[in-house]
């Protein structure tokens, strides 16, 4: 499903894993200082040892090898390489990274180097840090050393990780090192320096490269996704994602200020206007430096917000519902933002994209069985990777995915609280435990994505109710439905018919109509080869007699009813009065006799009736004269068609007029002589009973007392609970519920005390 050269990787950063903070000549970094100050990090922890990667890199690379990881994105510690930030190179630092690189290559893992993941040399911080314009030179010098030392074996380089964070979180807020709040003007200057330093580094990485290298950049930001897939909502997303915030308390959290200069060679116009009073001097030369051509765009993506367009097309935030899924550190789980964010980024910046980070913090524990079970991480990654794949299928050029992160590590100001790893670290002993998710990821890599699980949510629908002259209010009493009136005759419980298209209620596809889903997500229905959803499931409450009718078959309907389907249907009797009958069949022996009986209104002689009781079942083929009589309630599975020919309406008047009859068409299609109306009792010793199987559908009855286990291997199945309470695979269901099990759903277990009618489409 992914191209064979798709890069499946893991990401990490030096400060978060290496430890050895002052070993082998390493200089002090701003994060060392920040930790040691004692009051910035949760519980006063520091990263002096962290994951001890400095000494254990072989172990960790061995785990990556086991997992089949193809690429490892790691960062270099600038002060380990240049203890003073510039000047004298620490050969032991270079030796360490050489050893890591060689070990990776030996194990078939492609190194991706990030030059700067936030650990600025303290010596240079003491000279003003990024706010000093000399930082451009400093970073360029560092780039030269990096390129000269490693580009003989390393092909992929990334200059900066998340400039939004190390500028904003450190200088607008003070949660990150060096934790110095700057006046707004200074912060603009600092960012301008950072961006120019990026450009200068790109130049030097290339200039001193010993081989063909690829250079990129790894910004971040919250992403967006539209409430509906209308052009208006999508445009609202585009607008929001690429505009500069008005709020000066959080203005650095945006995409365009950090990516437009780099990829488009200009600061965003709206920002230049909004921020005019704070801007540094920006020259053409600066912009040329900043926008050095790049080989790829990296982006770190974790979550996003849902937006819709207001009447003027402006983006409006859509509130999250109660109980919205979130991660162990309270970040929302929004896989949709991956699809839309990646598409919109690609659309604007037109560079091949690598997802340089994506992952989840969970409250992982080492379980009593000695293993670490992290199903939430698996589910998160599965959903996000599928969403990424969708972006790729929709045109975004995405070359790789780096899961954040290999091992649990030092999560900045949150210390060791937030575990993001595929591998659990016991920080007391430094023992590593592969979490379940690492095995899951191994399998994704091995199968190149084929093992990803398509979501198999059960789909529930909002029914469409229809008022009918013969309808009643039983659906409220029997099923608790919120019916619109006293004459509610029909409940279209699962329907994609234009006369009553049901809407998905809850879950991934909440708010979409069944006909839209049918079009947009054919995989949910096993790519069933018909142009429209093939079935229609109804509950019918006949307080009065329904008119006597007949249905055409596909051929007749197609010809006479504008390409409509014919109608084959079947009924399961939900409720009925004692001594009830249904109209099924007729007594004419020949077409002539039939026509004359109709013309002479010999209804009593013509019409045949059969007795029925609750729980009976009957198939109504096209050409069969039929009618539901008063005081009967049925569940109906039928072809997705609304074509009915009325033969006789008991001479009733609606608004003083008789309803239209369709005598000519009826005479055309009524089968003569009639087949005997075969009413069947559904009582059975067996828990599972097949009621009918025809070209259009198969219908079963499940009598659930003990657990009933079945497999959904049809393109889809629709289940209706007609009695009782219970669960399907642990999900509570009750009388009156109708739902759809999508393709590939697989095994399901029904438990409780229930009667369930199940329908699956036929082979067509
Ligand atoms: C990103 C950082 C990375 C890690 C993850 C959780 O913002 O780049 O170092 O902390 O978040």
XYZ file of C-alpha atoms and ligand atoms in Angstrom:
775
model
C 0.000 0.000 0.000
C 2.982 2.342 0.571
C 5.692 2.646 -2.028
C 8.536 0.270 -1.321
C 10.982 3.074 -0.598
C 8.704 4.768 1.940
C 10.857 5.645 4.963
C 9.586 4.198 8.233
C 11.598 5.730 11.023
C 11.873 6.775 14.637
C 12.941 10.160 15.927
C 14.715 11.381 19.041
C 16.810 14.304 20.209
C 20.193 14.496 21.877
C 19.291 16.297 25.066
C 16.294 14.094 25.725
C 18.213 10.822 25.593
C 21.996 11.125 25.746
C 22.778 12.022 29.350
C 26.568 12.233 29.876
C 25.959 15.915 30.220
C 29.540 16.777 31.121
C 31.460 13.749 29.894
C 34.310 13.572 27.415
C 34.668 17.292 27.025
C 31.051 18.199 26.372
C 30.335 21.863 27.016
C 27.383 23.097 29.020
C 24.148 23.670 27.105
C 21.280 25.987 27.972
C 19.117 23.013 28.906
C 21.781 21.729 31.328
C 21.786 25.131 32.968
C 18.001 25.383 32.935
C 17.645 21.980 34.621
C 20.310 22.653 37.182
C 18.698 25.899 38.229
C 16.282 23.551 39.932
C 12.960 25.322 39.593
C 11.985 24.854 35.957
C 11.489 21.122 35.552
C 8.643 19.114 37.019
C 9.792 17.472 40.251
C 13.192 19.121 39.889
C 14.480 16.429 37.549
C 17.328 16.944 35.108
C 18.664 15.119 32.045
C 22.149 14.455 33.402
C 21.615 10.772 32.671
C 18.296 10.763 30.757
C 18.238 7.447 28.821
C 22.013 7.141 29.006
C 22.037 6.780 25.228
C 25.611 8.021 25.296
C 26.619 4.682 26.745
C 23.777 2.504 25.543
C 23.356 3.515 21.917
C 24.297 0.026 20.737
C 21.485 -1.508 22.775
C 18.982 0.962 21.414
C 20.127 0.535 17.853
C 19.835 -3.232 18.340
C 16.190 -2.754 19.320
C 15.603 -0.605 16.255
C 17.186 -3.305 14.154
C 14.801 -5.864 15.669
C 11.924 -3.573 14.830
C 13.088 -3.238 11.259
C 13.216 0.556 11.504
C 14.601 1.895 8.252
C 15.734 5.321 9.403
C 16.652 7.031 12.638
C 16.277 10.756 13.050
C 18.463 11.930 15.922
C 19.990 15.260 16.812
C 23.519 16.337 17.579
C 24.372 18.172 20.736
C 26.005 21.386 19.561
C 27.957 21.829 22.828
C 29.159 18.212 22.659
C 30.711 18.991 19.299
C 31.758 22.574 19.997
C 31.931 22.960 23.788
C 32.175 26.740 23.477
C 29.729 26.796 20.578
C 32.454 27.938 18.181
C 36.181 27.422 17.914
C 37.686 24.274 19.283
C 36.058 21.033 18.151
C 35.637 18.288 20.755
C 37.003 15.233 18.959
C 35.434 12.883 21.495
C 32.044 14.340 20.680
C 32.666 13.769 16.968
C 33.852 10.256 17.759
C 30.649 9.509 19.629
C 28.440 10.545 16.721
C 30.682 8.677 14.303
C 30.178 5.580 16.388
C 26.411 6.072 16.400
C 26.347 6.632 12.639
C 28.530 3.612 11.959
C 26.432 1.427 14.225
C 23.267 2.559 12.435
C 24.727 1.915 9.010
C 26.036 -1.453 10.099
C 22.487 -2.343 11.044
C 20.987 -1.067 7.834
C 19.404 2.019 9.381
C 19.658 5.323 7.507
C 20.731 8.204 9.750
C 18.834 11.502 9.525
C 20.677 14.177 11.457
C 18.971 17.147 13.077
C 21.568 19.821 13.756
C 19.649 21.725 16.351
C 17.054 20.303 18.689
C 17.148 23.044 21.302
C 20.406 22.494 23.254
C 22.186 25.751 22.547
C 25.722 26.132 23.902
C 25.639 28.060 27.183
C 28.868 29.856 26.257
C 27.060 31.434 23.301
C 23.945 32.078 25.311
C 26.171 34.125 27.560
C 26.991 36.204 24.472
C 23.326 36.884 23.782
C 22.184 33.600 22.274
C 20.039 33.727 19.138
C 19.306 37.367 19.800
C 22.883 38.183 18.894
C 23.141 38.481 15.090
C 26.478 36.711 15.303
C 24.462 33.549 15.970
C 24.089 33.304 12.175
C 27.857 32.908 11.881
C 28.023 30.600 14.889
C 25.428 28.252 13.477
C 27.096 28.336 10.063
C 30.406 27.377 11.636
C 28.731 24.507 13.448
C 27.147 23.416 10.142
C 30.576 23.353 8.541
C 31.909 21.041 11.252
C 28.842 18.803 10.986
C 29.071 18.524 7.230
C 32.821 17.933 7.208
C 32.554 15.295 9.908
C 29.535 13.278 8.880
C 28.445 13.900 5.291
C 30.670 11.153 3.977
C 28.176 8.657 5.463
C 25.088 10.690 6.271
C 22.876 11.844 3.448
C 19.986 13.563 5.218
C 20.356 16.692 7.306
C 17.765 18.852 9.036
C 18.799 22.257 10.297
C 16.296 23.228 12.979
C 13.703 21.392 14.986
C 10.505 23.309 15.755
C 11.685 26.918 15.659
C 8.200 27.862 16.915
C 9.027 26.187 20.222
C 12.597 27.162 20.944
C 11.789 30.767 20.135
C 8.267 31.122 21.505
C 8.141 28.685 24.418
C 11.520 29.969 25.586
C 11.196 33.703 24.987
C 7.518 34.626 24.786
C 6.655 32.192 27.536
C 9.502 30.991 29.671
C 8.837 27.269 30.009
C 11.813 26.259 27.899
C 15.485 27.132 28.219
C 16.858 29.685 28.494
C 13.523 30.919 29.856
C 14.119 34.568 29.120
C 11.059 36.645 28.321
C 11.927 39.073 25.561
C 10.236 42.284 24.495
C 8.185 41.567 21.363
C 10.537 43.513 19.124
C 13.500 41.473 20.323
C 11.656 38.254 19.729
C 11.032 39.271 16.108
C 14.721 40.040 15.781
C 15.644 36.717 17.364
C 13.420 34.793 14.966
C 14.827 36.684 12.011
C 18.291 35.654 13.202
C 17.219 32.048 13.610
C 15.810 31.933 10.096
C 18.947 33.489 8.640
C 21.072 31.049 10.649
C 19.069 28.260 9.052
C 19.912 29.621 5.598
C 23.581 30.020 6.451
C 23.671 26.440 7.725
C 22.067 25.123 4.539
C 24.790 26.836 2.545
C 27.589 25.374 4.661
C 26.100 21.901 4.895
C 26.178 21.788 1.102
C 29.454 23.642 0.672
C 31.432 21.252 2.865
C 29.533 18.086 1.986
C 31.573 15.083 0.995
C 28.749 13.444 -0.886
C 25.337 14.142 -2.295
C 23.302 15.366 0.662
C 19.636 16.283 1.111
C 18.785 19.170 3.362
C 15.508 19.982 5.063
C 13.894 21.830 7.932
C 11.492 20.592 10.651
C 8.990 23.173 11.871
C 5.745 22.344 13.650
C 2.371 23.807 14.559
C -1.173 22.782 15.405
C -2.958 21.612 12.256
C -6.580 21.993 11.160
C -9.387 19.932 9.685
C -12.765 20.911 8.271
C -16.052 20.136 9.962
C -17.511 19.084 6.632
C -15.801 18.506 3.330
C -17.470 21.493 1.729
C -15.287 23.944 -0.217
C -16.227 26.620 2.368
C -15.004 24.677 5.396
C -11.875 23.543 3.572
C -11.122 27.130 2.562
C -11.628 28.197 6.172
C -8.951 25.675 7.157
C -6.563 26.925 4.525
C -7.115 30.504 5.643
C -6.557 29.711 9.302
C -3.508 27.507 8.817
C -1.692 30.088 6.750
C -2.534 33.263 8.544
C -0.654 34.967 11.361
C -2.312 35.172 14.779
C -3.593 38.489 16.112
C -3.037 37.364 19.663
C 0.396 38.659 20.664
C 0.459 36.321 23.681
C 0.816 33.330 21.411
C 1.788 34.741 18.051
C 4.763 32.434 17.478
C 2.439 29.415 17.238
C 1.809 29.576 13.504
C 2.940 28.054 10.242
C 3.543 30.904 7.782
C 5.935 33.109 9.775
C 8.353 30.189 9.964
C 7.714 28.426 6.662
C 6.838 31.111 4.115
C 10.269 32.795 4.356
C 12.050 29.440 4.078
C 10.026 27.930 1.247
C 8.488 30.939 -0.472
C 11.184 33.537 0.107
C 8.925 36.077 1.840
C 7.314 36.739 5.164
C 3.524 36.386 5.002
C 1.844 39.613 3.943
C -0.774 39.616 6.713
C 1.967 39.201 9.330
C 4.035 42.022 7.884
C 1.017 44.258 8.307
C -0.130 43.015 11.694
C 3.333 43.027 13.198
C 4.668 46.134 11.454
C 5.593 47.946 14.657
C 7.800 45.091 15.867
C 9.666 44.147 12.720
C 13.440 44.190 12.433
C 15.136 45.465 9.306
C 14.474 42.826 6.650
C 16.528 43.035 3.488
C 16.281 41.264 0.168
C 19.588 39.681 0.936
C 18.167 38.287 4.172
C 15.285 36.711 2.306
C 17.671 35.170 -0.204
C 19.691 33.703 2.624
C 16.638 32.364 4.434
C 15.152 30.780 1.328
C 18.093 28.631 0.279
C 16.635 25.825 -1.803
C 15.713 22.790 0.280
C 15.320 19.191 -0.735
C 12.428 18.441 1.566
C 10.125 19.805 4.165
C 9.930 18.170 7.560
C 6.912 18.749 9.771
C 6.255 17.637 13.328
C 2.533 17.063 13.754
C 0.664 15.969 16.859
C -2.851 17.413 16.714
C -5.145 20.062 15.357
C -8.449 21.847 15.608
C -11.718 21.462 13.763
C -12.903 24.517 11.856
C -15.973 25.562 9.932
C -16.695 28.611 7.821
C -19.076 31.310 9.042
C -21.343 33.164 6.581
C -18.473 35.340 5.442
C -16.203 32.355 4.975
C -14.101 33.096 8.043
C -12.787 30.185 10.077
C -14.636 29.401 13.294
C -13.400 26.952 15.908
C -15.754 24.026 16.485
C -15.961 23.049 20.135
C -14.845 19.564 21.035
C -17.552 17.309 22.390
C -17.670 16.111 25.978
C -15.265 13.246 26.483
C -13.187 14.049 23.376
C -10.301 11.549 23.150
C -7.026 12.795 24.518
C -3.527 11.556 25.186
C -1.770 10.994 28.497
C -0.610 14.601 28.548
C -3.997 15.969 27.567
C -3.389 16.575 23.877
C -6.420 15.943 21.654
C -6.390 12.913 19.374
C -7.240 14.273 15.931
C -6.037 12.016 13.117
C -8.055 14.062 10.591
C -5.610 16.931 11.075
C -2.903 14.712 9.673
C -4.725 14.230 6.402
C -5.690 17.866 6.012
C -2.557 19.426 7.487
C -0.279 17.421 5.242
C -2.380 18.112 2.162
C -2.534 21.845 2.816
C 1.191 22.068 3.605
C 2.034 20.250 0.429
C -0.345 22.370 -1.588
C 1.290 25.593 -0.351
C 4.957 24.663 -0.132
C 5.257 22.079 -2.907
C 8.156 20.208 -1.333
C 8.351 16.496 -0.629
C 7.341 16.071 2.995
C 8.751 13.891 5.729
C 6.705 13.665 8.895
C 9.663 14.266 11.157
C 7.669 13.640 14.349
C 4.326 12.195 15.337
C 3.463 10.146 18.386
C 1.622 10.017 21.652
C 2.262 10.198 25.355
C 0.502 7.468 27.315
C 0.429 6.646 30.983
C 2.388 3.461 30.314
C 3.097 1.067 33.144
C 5.105 -2.088 33.448
C 2.307 -4.618 34.000
C 2.255 -7.558 36.384
C 3.021 -9.833 33.454
C 6.312 -8.003 32.983
C 5.270 -6.332 29.742
C 4.093 -2.894 28.716
C 0.696 -2.863 27.029
C -0.082 0.360 25.218
C -3.173 -0.182 23.072
C -3.896 3.531 22.984
C -0.570 4.220 21.303
C -1.262 1.509 18.742
C -4.683 2.921 18.019
C -3.365 6.473 17.781
C -0.569 5.558 15.389
C -2.852 3.351 13.324
C -5.361 6.162 12.873
C -2.732 8.806 12.136
C -0.814 6.685 9.662
C -4.027 5.838 7.809
C -4.873 9.541 7.684
C -1.399 10.261 6.310
C -1.965 7.598 3.682
C -5.181 9.291 2.718
C -3.307 12.577 2.251
C -0.850 10.683 0.034
C -3.658 9.117 -1.983
C -5.070 12.586 -2.410
C -1.841 13.887 -3.883
C 0.497 14.947 -1.056
C 4.059 13.798 -1.731
C 5.031 12.250 1.601
C 8.267 10.317 1.651
C 8.660 9.191 5.233
C 7.278 8.966 8.740
C 9.356 9.279 11.889
C 7.518 8.079 14.937
C 8.286 10.125 18.022
C 10.029 8.389 19.766
C 12.109 5.257 20.231
C 12.523 5.249 23.995
C 10.707 7.075 26.770
C 12.879 10.073 27.523
C 13.268 13.459 29.157
C 10.230 15.443 28.037
C 11.601 18.941 28.590
C 9.935 20.902 31.380
C 7.712 17.902 32.160
C 10.741 15.872 33.131
C 10.020 12.145 33.044
C 6.251 12.429 33.448
C 5.371 11.995 29.761
C 6.226 8.683 28.164
C 6.293 8.920 24.373
C 8.431 5.863 23.601
C 7.784 2.674 21.669
C 10.188 1.269 24.219
C 9.618 1.674 27.928
C 12.534 2.803 30.070
C 12.710 2.094 33.766
C 14.696 5.163 34.723
C 15.860 3.579 37.979
C 17.663 0.769 36.217
C 17.839 1.985 32.604
C 16.288 -1.320 31.548
C 14.416 -1.188 28.239
C 11.124 -3.006 27.649
C 9.617 -3.154 24.208
C 6.029 -1.943 24.468
C 3.291 -3.709 22.491
C 3.309 -0.756 20.109
C 6.908 -1.487 19.093
C 5.838 -4.944 17.900
C 2.871 -3.407 16.168
C 5.130 -0.861 14.421
C 7.539 -3.641 13.474
C 4.678 -5.338 11.698
C 3.571 -2.152 9.945
C 7.116 -1.705 8.664
C 7.456 -5.340 7.671
C 4.177 -5.310 5.731
C 4.801 -1.788 4.448
C 1.512 -0.639 5.915
C -0.616 -3.589 4.828
C -1.124 -4.613 8.457
C -2.707 -1.282 9.390
C -6.184 -1.868 10.633
C -8.981 -0.127 8.784
C -11.265 1.302 11.446
C -14.199 -1.017 11.896
C -16.555 1.145 13.795
C -20.142 0.071 13.984
C -22.262 2.678 12.203
C -25.418 3.932 13.875
C -27.887 6.173 12.071
C -30.495 8.775 12.766
C -33.637 7.320 11.214
C -35.955 9.238 8.901
C -39.638 9.092 9.898
C -42.539 9.360 7.479
C -46.068 10.427 8.263
C -48.676 8.289 6.481
C -52.448 8.366 6.431
C -52.425 4.829 7.781
C -49.623 5.448 10.334
C -49.814 5.355 14.125
C -47.761 6.069 17.209
C -46.686 2.587 18.150
C -43.034 3.192 17.327
C -42.854 5.459 20.325
C -44.462 2.941 22.651
C -42.658 -0.115 21.321
C -39.210 1.289 20.509
C -39.097 4.594 22.356
C -38.490 6.465 19.081
C -38.899 10.192 19.084
C -41.561 10.188 16.367
C -42.733 13.369 14.697
C -46.481 12.781 15.019
C -49.460 10.519 15.684
C -49.491 9.146 12.162
C -45.944 7.924 11.886
C -46.149 5.067 9.435
C -42.560 4.434 8.471
C -39.164 4.626 10.087
C -36.403 4.435 7.464
C -33.878 3.026 9.862
C -30.991 2.365 7.467
C -31.447 4.111 4.160
C -29.438 5.953 1.551
C -32.476 6.612 -0.621
C -32.866 10.263 -1.692
C -36.381 10.252 -0.226
C -34.936 9.517 3.221
C -31.171 9.497 3.561
C -30.030 8.514 7.079
C -27.267 10.374 8.883
C -24.485 8.657 10.821
C -24.858 9.237 14.524
C -21.519 9.372 16.387
C -18.064 8.046 15.671
C -15.649 8.785 12.904
C -18.273 9.603 10.285
C -20.661 11.515 12.512
C -23.009 13.733 10.527
C -22.383 12.172 7.122
C -25.322 10.762 5.220
C -25.265 7.124 4.264
C -25.311 8.055 0.581
C -22.231 10.285 1.079
C -20.406 7.521 2.918
C -21.333 5.139 0.135
C -19.663 7.488 -2.327
C -16.681 8.644 -0.260
C -15.830 5.453 1.625
C -16.724 2.517 -0.617
C -14.270 0.362 1.349
C -16.710 0.411 4.277
C -19.119 -1.517 2.080
C -16.564 -3.903 0.616
C -16.535 -1.859 -2.619
C -19.938 -3.325 -3.437
C -20.294 -2.913 -7.191
C -23.687 -1.189 -7.446
C -24.048 2.537 -8.086
C -26.209 3.022 -4.974
C -26.548 1.497 -1.560
C -28.470 -1.698 -2.316
C -30.743 -2.121 0.714
C -33.324 -0.185 2.672
C -34.383 -1.163 6.165
C -37.697 0.064 7.481
C -40.010 -0.324 10.414
C -43.640 0.032 9.407
C -46.426 0.783 11.861
C -49.788 0.200 10.162
C -52.522 1.518 12.366
C -54.878 1.293 9.392
C -54.759 -0.996 6.396
C -52.151 -0.081 3.829
C -53.328 0.110 0.248
C -53.094 -3.075 -1.750
C -50.024 -2.907 -3.904
C -47.598 -4.614 -6.176
C -43.969 -3.894 -7.039
C -42.125 -4.104 -10.323
C -38.902 -6.023 -10.798
C -35.594 -4.354 -11.782
C -36.165 -4.617 -15.516
C -39.655 -3.119 -15.439
C -38.681 -0.369 -12.967
C -35.594 0.534 -14.916
C -37.662 0.951 -18.055
C -40.740 2.628 -16.615
C -39.436 4.424 -13.539
C -36.459 6.373 -14.634
C -33.758 3.838 -13.914
C -35.083 2.956 -10.472
C -34.506 -0.431 -8.923
C -37.349 -2.858 -8.612
C -38.505 -3.916 -5.219
C -38.092 -7.278 -3.610
C -38.814 -7.163 0.079
C -39.405 -9.265 3.132
C -41.241 -8.710 6.383
C -40.659 -9.796 9.920
C -43.756 -9.323 12.089
C -42.766 -7.275 15.136
C -46.210 -6.819 16.660
C -49.753 -7.671 15.632
C -53.207 -8.051 17.030
C -54.677 -11.520 17.524
C -56.147 -13.077 14.366
C -54.266 -10.706 12.111
C -53.986 -11.314 8.401
C -51.843 -9.977 5.614
C -52.829 -9.590 2.010
C -50.589 -11.837 -0.034
C -51.430 -13.054 -3.514
C -54.705 -13.165 -5.434
C -57.194 -15.644 -6.825
C -57.212 -14.838 -10.535
C -56.235 -17.749 -12.763
C -55.461 -15.787 -15.906
C -54.418 -12.264 -16.862
C -57.888 -11.698 -18.386
C -59.590 -12.759 -15.202
C -57.247 -10.539 -13.208
C -57.978 -7.518 -15.385
C -61.689 -8.044 -15.309
C -61.750 -8.513 -11.534
C -59.817 -5.275 -11.157
C -61.986 -3.419 -13.641
C -65.148 -4.685 -11.921
C -63.760 -3.942 -8.442
C -64.286 -7.551 -7.341
C -61.851 -7.022 -4.534
C -63.205 -9.624 -2.118
C -62.962 -12.336 -4.733
C -59.600 -11.202 -6.047
C -57.611 -10.665 -2.919
C -56.047 -13.500 -0.924
C -55.203 -13.211 2.752
C -53.029 -15.254 5.075
C -53.103 -15.390 8.887
C -49.981 -14.126 10.744
C -48.669 -13.871 14.266
C -45.788 -12.081 15.952
C -42.429 -13.443 14.837
C -43.639 -14.637 11.421
C -41.685 -13.894 8.286
C -42.612 -13.588 4.640
C -40.790 -12.839 1.414
C -42.596 -10.565 -1.088
C -41.267 -10.948 -4.597
C -42.015 -8.436 -7.364
C -45.367 -9.185 -8.982
C -46.908 -10.300 -5.679
C -50.083 -8.476 -4.658
C -49.633 -7.567 -1.008
C -50.702 -5.297 1.799
C -50.080 -4.845 5.470
C -53.284 -4.698 7.404
C -54.098 -2.488 10.343
C -52.631 -3.162 13.769
C -49.511 -4.799 12.414
C -45.959 -3.623 12.839
C -43.185 -5.056 10.732
C -39.487 -4.817 10.106
C -38.743 -4.783 6.416
C -35.584 -5.487 4.471
C -35.978 -4.391 0.880
C -34.148 -3.262 -2.194
C -33.278 0.409 -2.176
C -36.324 1.558 -4.089
C -39.401 3.647 -3.445
C -41.526 2.336 -6.306
C -44.959 0.956 -5.448
C -48.010 0.463 -7.663
C -51.281 0.944 -5.834
C -54.027 -1.498 -6.918
C -56.764 -0.718 -4.424
C -57.003 1.758 -1.551
C -60.260 0.641 0.118
C -61.923 3.644 -1.572
C -60.424 5.910 1.093
C -60.261 9.660 0.620
C -57.350 11.863 1.556
C -58.240 15.559 1.693
C -61.513 14.650 0.050
C -59.815 12.857 -2.833
C -58.877 9.245 -3.497
C -55.104 8.548 -3.692
C -53.799 7.737 -7.116
C -54.029 4.138 -8.306
C -51.636 2.616 -10.844
C -53.869 0.072 -12.482
C -52.179 -0.274 -15.851
C -48.762 -0.794 -14.409
C -50.210 -3.114 -11.774
C -51.826 -5.242 -14.435
C -48.498 -5.356 -16.262
C -46.534 -6.614 -13.329
C -48.888 -8.785 -11.252
C -47.848 -12.382 -11.578
C -50.611 -14.756 -12.666
C -51.372 -17.195 -11.234
C -50.081 -16.005 -7.870
C -47.534 -17.978 -5.914
C -48.877 -19.176 -2.598
C -48.010 -16.666 0.128
C -45.517 -18.622 2.194
C -45.686 -17.279 5.725
C -43.058 -18.897 7.844
C -42.740 -19.153 11.563
C -39.285 -18.101 12.730
C -39.371 -20.042 15.944
C -36.410 -22.336 16.102
C -34.329 -24.517 18.352
C -31.282 -22.970 16.797
C -29.894 -19.625 17.934
C -29.224 -18.674 14.311
C -31.823 -19.205 11.634
C -31.622 -18.153 8.013
C -34.996 -16.709 7.024
C -34.400 -16.073 3.360
C -31.624 -15.867 0.849
C -32.325 -14.299 -2.530
C -30.447 -12.380 -5.172
C -30.755 -9.161 -3.207
C -30.238 -10.132 0.421
C -29.935 -12.806 3.025
C -31.819 -12.349 6.272
C -31.247 -14.188 9.545
C -32.788 -14.249 12.963
C -30.517 -14.506 16.003
C -32.165 -15.601 19.198
C -29.653 -14.530 21.824
C -29.842 -16.251 25.184
C -26.380 -17.675 25.331
C -23.580 -15.857 23.527
C -23.975 -16.012 19.744
C -20.737 -15.710 17.787
C -20.875 -14.859 14.085
C -18.530 -13.521 11.463
C -19.241 -10.472 9.377
C -17.611 -11.468 6.105
C -20.174 -9.853 3.791
C -19.690 -6.491 2.106
C -21.662 -5.204 5.105
C -24.387 -6.355 7.460
C -27.290 -4.522 9.048
C -28.516 -5.656 12.436
C -31.806 -4.696 14.073
C -32.549 -5.482 17.686
C -36.242 -6.303 17.825
C -36.428 -7.467 21.447
C -34.403 -7.159 24.615
C -31.087 -5.794 25.793
C -27.548 -6.997 25.254
C -24.154 -6.212 23.779
C -22.319 -6.672 20.507
C -18.599 -7.083 21.157
C -19.148 -5.312 24.433
C -21.108 -2.377 23.011
C -24.517 -2.061 24.670
C -27.483 -2.374 22.289
C -31.208 -2.526 22.854
C -34.567 -3.052 21.248
C -35.068 -0.550 18.437
C -31.386 -0.160 17.559
C -30.340 -0.634 13.951
C -26.706 -0.513 12.928
C -24.307 -1.471 10.200
C -21.201 -3.604 10.503
C -18.761 -2.510 7.797
C -16.670 -4.698 5.502
C -13.960 -6.661 7.235
C -15.636 -6.322 10.605
C -15.006 -9.969 11.306
C -16.101 -11.804 14.369
C -18.858 -10.458 16.573
C -20.345 -11.818 19.741
C -23.906 -11.043 20.763
C -24.686 -11.475 24.431
C -27.717 -10.763 26.541
C -31.386 -11.592 26.028
C -32.237 -10.381 22.565
C -33.874 -11.049 19.259
C -31.873 -9.661 16.374
C -32.712 -9.609 12.684
C -29.650 -9.387 10.460
C -29.501 -8.593 6.750
C -26.631 -8.745 4.300
C -26.681 -7.718 0.639
C -26.771 -10.487 -1.946
C -24.085 -11.315 -4.425
C -24.627 -9.194 -7.430
C 8.070 18.006 20.087
C 9.558 18.031 20.297
C 10.108 16.745 20.824
C 9.211 16.098 21.831
C 7.814 16.004 21.316
C 6.844 15.366 22.262
O 7.583 19.284 20.209
O 10.225 18.314 19.114
O 11.374 17.004 21.340
O 9.289 16.752 23.031
O 7.328 17.277 20.995
